[in-house]
Amino acid sequence: MKPVRFWVGLVLVALGVLGILDATGVLETGGLLSAWWPASLVGLGIVAMLSQRRMSIGPAAVTVIGLILLAGTLDLAEGGLWWPALLAAAGFAVLAGLRREHGTRTPLVMFGGATTREQSRHLRHTDVSAIFGGSTLDLRQARIDEGATVDAFALFGGVKVLVPRGWRVSLGGLPFMGGLEDKTDGTGDLPADAPVLAVNGTAIFGGVEVTNTPEK
């Protein structure tokens, strides 16, 4: 996710420079920032999708939320855009839940909690989403193919991905007022040919966690 980090760093530098120019009286940037700040979210979502080379639920939702908020700051729409933005993000989660790959089932949890146990022998990709709730994807009985990925999306909720010991985990994504956390036992003692799972997490006012141990 180096392009995502580059974009975040670029936005922070730009905000800092504009802030300095405004504070020193060189250039009035307050109106510019207040009107165009959602463009940073739009760019963040687009950069994340380009880095993944496919459209996934989290970056797409961030892009849509950014576009809706941008329409509001530019006075292209009436106020009260947060709920439409959240509904649009929820819609992406529902649409993603229609997808099936290699017999996998895509869990979507809204206003509640659920655990889905995946037992596929050739898992390549699956999604897990939680909106105002909690969702657990248990992969400890699954076997993954090379290049296997999980898209985890948490919107005002939490997602936990359970993986067996012996897997390498590559966790990255978009934490926006939320967090991504790898709590697995580590990869220091794993063989070079250990299975590798890439978890692409998007946490918007929520959290995505990857661990080997379920809650007691």
PDB file of N, CA, C and O in Angstrom, residues 140 160 162 211-216:
ATOM      1  N   ARG A 140      -9.775 -20.593   9.957  1.00  0.00           N
ATOM      2  CA  ARG A 140      -8.853 -21.583  10.515  1.00  0.00           C
ATOM      3  C   ARG A 140      -9.029 -22.975   9.931  1.00  0.00           C
ATOM      4  O   ARG A 140      -8.129 -23.813  10.049  1.00  0.00           O
ATOM      5  N   LYS A 160     -13.295  -8.948  12.628  1.00  0.00           N
ATOM      6  CA  LYS A 160     -12.188  -9.786  13.077  1.00  0.00           C
ATOM      7  C   LYS A 160     -11.990 -10.915  12.067  1.00  0.00           C
ATOM      8  O   LYS A 160     -12.945 -11.591  11.673  1.00  0.00           O
ATOM      9  N   LEU A 162     -10.012 -14.409  11.694  1.00  0.00           N
ATOM     10  CA  LEU A 162      -9.274 -15.455  12.403  1.00  0.00           C
ATOM     11  C   LEU A 162      -8.512 -16.313  11.399  1.00  0.00           C
ATOM     12  O   LEU A 162      -9.103 -16.863  10.471  1.00  0.00           O
ATOM     13  N   THR A 211      -6.196 -12.021  13.787  1.00  0.00           N
ATOM     14  CA  THR A 211      -5.645 -12.703  14.947  1.00  0.00           C
ATOM     15  C   THR A 211      -5.715 -14.214  14.760  1.00  0.00           C
ATOM     16  O   THR A 211      -6.411 -14.718  13.886  1.00  0.00           O
ATOM     17  N   ASN A 212      -4.972 -14.927  15.617  1.00  0.00           N
ATOM     18  CA  ASN A 212      -5.022 -16.394  15.620  1.00  0.00           C
ATOM     19  C   ASN A 212      -5.980 -16.927  16.679  1.00  0.00           C
ATOM     20  O   ASN A 212      -6.344 -18.097  16.643  1.00  0.00           O
ATOM     21  N   THR A 213      -6.376 -16.074  17.608  1.00  0.00           N
ATOM     22  CA  THR A 213      -7.118 -16.540  18.784  1.00  0.00           C
ATOM     23  C   THR A 213      -8.474 -15.875  18.859  1.00  0.00           C
ATOM     24  O   THR A 213      -8.553 -14.641  18.853  1.00  0.00           O
ATOM     25  N   PRO A 214      -9.570 -16.666  18.941  1.00  0.00           N
ATOM     26  CA  PRO A 214     -10.886 -16.061  19.131  1.00  0.00           C
ATOM     27  C   PRO A 214     -11.050 -15.549  20.532  1.00  0.00           C
ATOM     28  O   PRO A 214     -10.319 -15.928  21.455  1.00  0.00           O
ATOM     29  N   GLU A 215     -12.024 -14.693  20.724  1.00  0.00           N
ATOM     30  CA  GLU A 215     -12.308 -14.197  22.058  1.00  0.00           C
ATOM     31  C   GLU A 215     -12.860 -15.328  22.919  1.00  0.00           C
ATOM     32  O   GLU A 215     -13.627 -16.148  22.470  1.00  0.00           O
ATOM     33  N   LYS A 216     -12.479 -15.339  24.184  1.00  0.00           N
ATOM     34  CA  LYS A 216     -12.962 -16.366  25.106  1.00  0.00           C
ATOM     35  C   LYS A 216     -14.312 -15.959  25.676  1.00  0.00           C
ATOM     36  O   LYS A 216     -14.592 -14.807  25.843  1.00  0.00           O
TER      37      LYS A 216
END
